[in-house]
Amino acid sequence: MKKYIAEVVGTFILVFIGVGSVVAGGLGGVLPLGQVGIGLCFGLAVTAAAYSIGPVSGAHLNPAVTVGAFLAGRMSVADVIPYIIAQLVGATLASVVLLLAVSGKAGGYDVATLGFGQNGWDPVKGFSMTSAFVIEVVATFVFVTVILGVTHPKHTTILAGLVIGLTLAILHMAFIPVSGNSLNPARAFGPALFAGAGALGQLWLYIVAPLIGGALAGIVSRTGLLSAD
């Protein structure tokens, strides 16, 4: 049970800080962070969670990471669904807290106008659905491959959490304009619940594509193609 609670807390940390950087201090905030700042917030949130709860649950914080870890032979099948449920709960709780917080904004906070840090694509002003799908698959593959690599038993380093966080940060810096750079069905799920029909209508991509990317990373890791053996 401790590891499931840890996944709730860890995913809460990720969404609370990461999505919070968008809705409170992000592109439309009082002190706009911009793409680089938002990327660093997500990356450093993962780093904080990795070092704080990593020893308890491995700090997956992400169904795509859990699927990748399972297919790589790093966890039992019995833990997969409880991990994913815990991650969805953590993301939802963080989104509720953020919604309560931003509702106190002077003049109010209009989710329909300002958004709620949800992921999405915009074929009119940005990139197509196909572009978003490709980025979510490939970037998640890269992210999960890095995680499985730096946490491999033969690759012991106290810098693993930092490497993982910085990888997420640079992926955000590169691909936020294309897909919002979710790479995480739980991170996409929490805000979408409160962001309206448009976000919910696009949510499927941010579930399917990252799971494909995570699964591919797990399969590649299981084959040993990128192993030091």
Short mmCIF file of C-alpha atoms in Angstrom, two decimals, residues 6 17 24 26 80 101 107 163 169 178 204 206 224-227:
data_model
loop_
_atom_site.label_atom_id
_atom_site.label_comp_id
_atom_site.label_asym_id
_atom_site.label_seq_id
_atom_site.Cartn_x
_atom_site.Cartn_y
_atom_site.Cartn_z
CA ALA A 6 3.70 7.24 -2.84
CA ILE A 17 3.96 22.17 -9.75
CA ALA A 24 -0.71 30.44 -12.19
CA GLY A 26 2.69 30.39 -17.05
CA VAL A 80 0.39 -2.17 -12.97
CA ALA A 101 -6.44 28.23 -5.92
CA GLY A 107 -11.52 39.28 -11.32
CA VAL A 163 18.89 13.20 -15.48
CA ALA A 169 12.48 19.64 -19.15
CA VAL A 178 3.34 20.89 -30.98
CA TRP A 204 -7.68 10.10 -26.09
CA TYR A 206 -2.70 11.85 -24.65
CA GLY A 224 18.65 -5.74 -24.39
CA LEU A 225 19.37 -3.73 -27.53
CA LEU A 226 20.41 -0.75 -25.43
CA SER A 227 21.81 -2.74 -22.54
#
